[in-house]
Amino acid sequence: MIQFSVVYNYKNKLRKNGTGLIQIRAYSKGKCNYFSTNIYVTPFQWSKKLNQVILKSILQQLEIETVTVYFASLE
C-alpha cells in the first residue's frame, strides 16, 4: 500500500522571492520518495495546521496586485 501526503518546503530553503516548494511524499514498503509539484507558495499562503494552501490569501494577493496595476495605469 502506498501512502501519500503533501509537504511544504521540505528542505527548509526558500527561493530568493520568498516562496517554498510544495512536494508529494510517497511511502511504500518503508521507503519514502518526494515528487515535485513545481508549485511554489509563500509561507503566508500555507497552512501548517491544515497541511494545504490557503486560497484566500492567494486571492487577496491577486486582488491587491490587480488594484495596484489598475491605479498605476490611471497615472
Short mmCIF file of N, CA and C in Angstrom, two decimals:
data_model
loop_
_atom_site.label_atom_id
_atom_site.label_comp_id
_atom_site.label_asym_id
_atom_site.label_seq_id
_atom_site.Cartn_x
_atom_site.Cartn_y
_atom_site.Cartn_z
N MET A 1 0.84 -1.18 0.00
CA MET A 1 0.00 0.00 0.00
C MET A 1 0.88 1.24 0.00
N ILE A 2 0.54 2.21 -0.82
CA ILE A 2 1.28 3.46 -0.89
C ILE A 2 0.49 4.55 -0.18
N GLN A 3 1.17 5.29 0.69
CA GLN A 3 0.54 6.40 1.40
C GLN A 3 1.13 7.71 0.88
N PHE A 4 0.27 8.68 0.60
CA PHE A 4 0.70 9.96 0.07
C PHE A 4 0.40 11.07 1.06
N SER A 5 1.26 12.08 1.08
CA SER A 5 0.99 13.28 1.85
C SER A 5 1.61 14.47 1.13
N VAL A 6 1.08 15.65 1.42
CA VAL A 6 1.58 16.88 0.82
C VAL A 6 2.56 17.52 1.79
N VAL A 7 3.70 17.98 1.26
CA VAL A 7 4.76 18.55 2.09
C VAL A 7 5.13 19.93 1.54
N TYR A 8 5.27 20.90 2.44
CA TYR A 8 5.69 22.24 2.04
C TYR A 8 7.11 22.51 2.52
N ASN A 9 7.95 22.98 1.64
CA ASN A 9 9.30 23.43 1.97
C ASN A 9 10.08 22.37 2.75
N TYR A 10 10.13 21.16 2.22
CA TYR A 10 10.76 20.00 2.87
C TYR A 10 12.21 20.28 3.30
N LYS A 11 12.97 20.96 2.46
CA LYS A 11 14.38 21.21 2.76
C LYS A 11 14.61 22.51 3.54
N ASN A 12 13.52 23.17 3.93
CA ASN A 12 13.60 24.43 4.67
C ASN A 12 14.44 25.48 3.96
N LYS A 13 14.32 25.54 2.64
CA LYS A 13 15.03 26.54 1.85
C LYS A 13 14.02 27.27 0.98
N LEU A 14 13.91 28.57 1.20
CA LEU A 14 13.04 29.39 0.37
C LEU A 14 13.82 29.95 -0.80
N ARG A 15 13.12 30.22 -1.88
CA ARG A 15 13.74 30.86 -3.04
C ARG A 15 13.99 32.34 -2.71
N LYS A 16 14.71 33.02 -3.58
CA LYS A 16 15.01 34.44 -3.35
C LYS A 16 13.75 35.29 -3.26
N ASN A 17 12.69 34.85 -3.95
CA ASN A 17 11.43 35.61 -3.90
C ASN A 17 10.57 35.24 -2.69
N GLY A 18 11.08 34.38 -1.80
CA GLY A 18 10.38 34.04 -0.56
C GLY A 18 9.38 32.91 -0.66
N THR A 19 9.42 32.15 -1.73
CA THR A 19 8.47 31.04 -1.90
C THR A 19 9.15 29.70 -1.66
N GLY A 20 8.37 28.74 -1.23
CA GLY A 20 8.86 27.39 -1.00
C GLY A 20 8.10 26.38 -1.85
N LEU A 21 8.74 25.26 -2.11
CA LEU A 21 8.19 24.23 -2.99
C LEU A 21 7.18 23.34 -2.25
N ILE A 22 6.11 22.99 -2.95
CA ILE A 22 5.15 22.01 -2.46
C ILE A 22 5.49 20.68 -3.13
N GLN A 23 5.65 19.63 -2.32
CA GLN A 23 6.00 18.31 -2.84
C GLN A 23 5.00 17.27 -2.37
N ILE A 24 5.00 16.13 -3.04
CA ILE A 24 4.21 14.98 -2.64
C ILE A 24 5.17 13.95 -2.06
N ARG A 25 4.87 13.48 -0.85
CA ARG A 25 5.68 12.45 -0.21
C ARG A 25 4.94 11.13 -0.32
N ALA A 26 5.63 10.12 -0.83
CA ALA A 26 5.02 8.80 -1.00
C ALA A 26 5.77 7.77 -0.16
N TYR A 27 5.04 7.03 0.68
CA TYR A 27 5.60 5.95 1.48
C TYR A 27 5.18 4.62 0.89
N SER A 28 6.16 3.74 0.71
CA SER A 28 5.84 2.40 0.24
C SER A 28 6.91 1.44 0.72
N LYS A 29 6.50 0.41 1.42
CA LYS A 29 7.41 -0.63 1.91
C LYS A 29 8.58 -0.05 2.70
N GLY A 30 8.29 0.93 3.55
CA GLY A 30 9.32 1.52 4.41
C GLY A 30 10.21 2.53 3.73
N LYS A 31 9.96 2.83 2.48
CA LYS A 31 10.77 3.80 1.76
C LYS A 31 9.94 5.06 1.49
N CYS A 32 10.64 6.18 1.46
CA CYS A 32 9.98 7.46 1.26
C CYS A 32 10.56 8.15 0.03
N ASN A 33 9.71 8.59 -0.87
CA ASN A 33 10.12 9.33 -2.05
C ASN A 33 9.37 10.66 -2.11
N TYR A 34 10.05 11.68 -2.62
CA TYR A 34 9.45 13.00 -2.77
C TYR A 34 9.34 13.33 -4.26
N PHE A 35 8.18 13.89 -4.63
CA PHE A 35 7.93 14.27 -6.01
C PHE A 35 7.54 15.75 -6.05
N SER A 36 8.19 16.49 -6.93
CA SER A 36 7.92 17.91 -7.05
C SER A 36 6.60 18.16 -7.76
N THR A 37 5.89 19.20 -7.31
CA THR A 37 4.68 19.65 -7.99
C THR A 37 4.98 20.86 -8.87
N ASN A 38 6.18 21.41 -8.71
CA ASN A 38 6.57 22.66 -9.39
C ASN A 38 5.65 23.82 -9.03
N ILE A 39 5.06 23.74 -7.83
CA ILE A 39 4.22 24.81 -7.32
C ILE A 39 4.94 25.43 -6.14
N TYR A 40 5.09 26.75 -6.17
CA TYR A 40 5.76 27.48 -5.11
C TYR A 40 4.80 28.47 -4.48
N VAL A 41 4.75 28.51 -3.16
CA VAL A 41 3.92 29.47 -2.44
C VAL A 41 4.72 30.06 -1.29
N THR A 42 4.27 31.20 -0.77
CA THR A 42 4.93 31.82 0.37
C THR A 42 4.48 31.11 1.65
N PRO A 43 5.26 31.25 2.71
CA PRO A 43 4.83 30.65 3.99
C PRO A 43 3.47 31.19 4.44
N PHE A 44 3.16 32.43 4.09
CA PHE A 44 1.87 33.04 4.44
C PHE A 44 0.71 32.32 3.75
N GLN A 45 0.97 31.72 2.60
CA GLN A 45 -0.08 31.06 1.82
C GLN A 45 -0.23 29.58 2.17
N TRP A 46 0.53 29.08 3.15
CA TRP A 46 0.50 27.67 3.50
C TRP A 46 -0.01 27.51 4.94
N SER A 47 -0.95 26.61 5.14
CA SER A 47 -1.48 26.30 6.47
C SER A 47 -0.79 25.05 7.01
N LYS A 48 0.01 25.22 8.06
CA LYS A 48 0.66 24.06 8.68
C LYS A 48 -0.39 23.17 9.36
N LYS A 49 -1.39 23.80 9.94
CA LYS A 49 -2.42 23.05 10.65
C LYS A 49 -3.23 22.17 9.70
N LEU A 50 -3.63 22.74 8.55
CA LEU A 50 -4.45 22.00 7.59
C LEU A 50 -3.60 21.26 6.56
N ASN A 51 -2.30 21.59 6.51
CA ASN A 51 -1.38 20.99 5.55
C ASN A 51 -1.86 21.20 4.11
N GLN A 52 -2.23 22.45 3.82
CA GLN A 52 -2.71 22.78 2.49
C GLN A 52 -2.52 24.27 2.22
N VAL A 53 -2.68 24.65 0.95
CA VAL A 53 -2.59 26.04 0.55
C VAL A 53 -3.83 26.78 1.02
N ILE A 54 -3.62 28.00 1.49
CA ILE A 54 -4.74 28.85 1.89
C ILE A 54 -5.12 29.69 0.69
N LEU A 55 -6.19 29.33 0.03
CA LEU A 55 -6.60 30.00 -1.20
C LEU A 55 -7.00 31.45 -0.96
N LYS A 56 -7.55 31.73 0.19
CA LYS A 56 -7.99 33.09 0.49
C LYS A 56 -6.82 34.06 0.40
N SER A 57 -5.67 33.67 0.93
CA SER A 57 -4.51 34.57 0.91
C SER A 57 -4.02 34.81 -0.51
N ILE A 58 -4.09 33.79 -1.36
CA ILE A 58 -3.67 33.95 -2.75
C ILE A 58 -4.63 34.89 -3.47
N LEU A 59 -5.93 34.74 -3.23
CA LEU A 59 -6.91 35.61 -3.86
C LEU A 59 -6.75 37.05 -3.39
N GLN A 60 -6.44 37.25 -2.10
CA GLN A 60 -6.22 38.59 -1.59
C GLN A 60 -4.99 39.22 -2.24
N GLN A 61 -3.94 38.44 -2.41
CA GLN A 61 -2.72 38.93 -3.04
C GLN A 61 -3.00 39.33 -4.49
N LEU A 62 -3.77 38.51 -5.22
CA LEU A 62 -4.11 38.84 -6.59
C LEU A 62 -4.96 40.10 -6.66
N GLU A 63 -5.85 40.27 -5.71
CA GLU A 63 -6.69 41.46 -5.69
C GLU A 63 -5.85 42.70 -5.47
N ILE A 64 -4.91 42.64 -4.55
CA ILE A 64 -4.02 43.77 -4.27
C ILE A 64 -3.19 44.11 -5.51
N GLU A 65 -2.65 43.08 -6.17
CA GLU A 65 -1.85 43.32 -7.36
C GLU A 65 -2.69 43.91 -8.48
N THR A 66 -3.92 43.45 -8.63
CA THR A 66 -4.81 43.96 -9.67
C THR A 66 -5.14 45.44 -9.42
N VAL A 67 -5.45 45.77 -8.19
CA VAL A 67 -5.75 47.16 -7.84
C VAL A 67 -4.53 48.04 -8.06
N THR A 68 -3.35 47.55 -7.69
CA THR A 68 -2.12 48.31 -7.87
C THR A 68 -1.86 48.58 -9.35
N VAL A 69 -2.03 47.57 -10.19
CA VAL A 69 -1.83 47.74 -11.63
C VAL A 69 -2.87 48.70 -12.20
N TYR A 70 -4.09 48.59 -11.72
CA TYR A 70 -5.16 49.46 -12.20
C TYR A 70 -4.84 50.92 -11.92
N PHE A 71 -4.46 51.22 -10.67
CA PHE A 71 -4.17 52.61 -10.30
C PHE A 71 -2.92 53.11 -11.00
N ALA A 72 -1.96 52.23 -11.24
CA ALA A 72 -0.76 52.63 -11.99
C ALA A 72 -1.11 52.99 -13.43
N SER A 73 -2.10 52.30 -13.99
CA SER A 73 -2.49 52.59 -15.38
C SER A 73 -3.24 53.93 -15.48
N LEU A 74 -3.81 54.41 -14.38
CA LEU A 74 -4.53 55.68 -14.39
C LEU A 74 -3.60 56.88 -14.39
N GLU A 75 -2.38 56.68 -13.95
CA GLU A 75 -1.43 57.79 -13.86
C GLU A 75 -0.87 58.19 -15.19
#
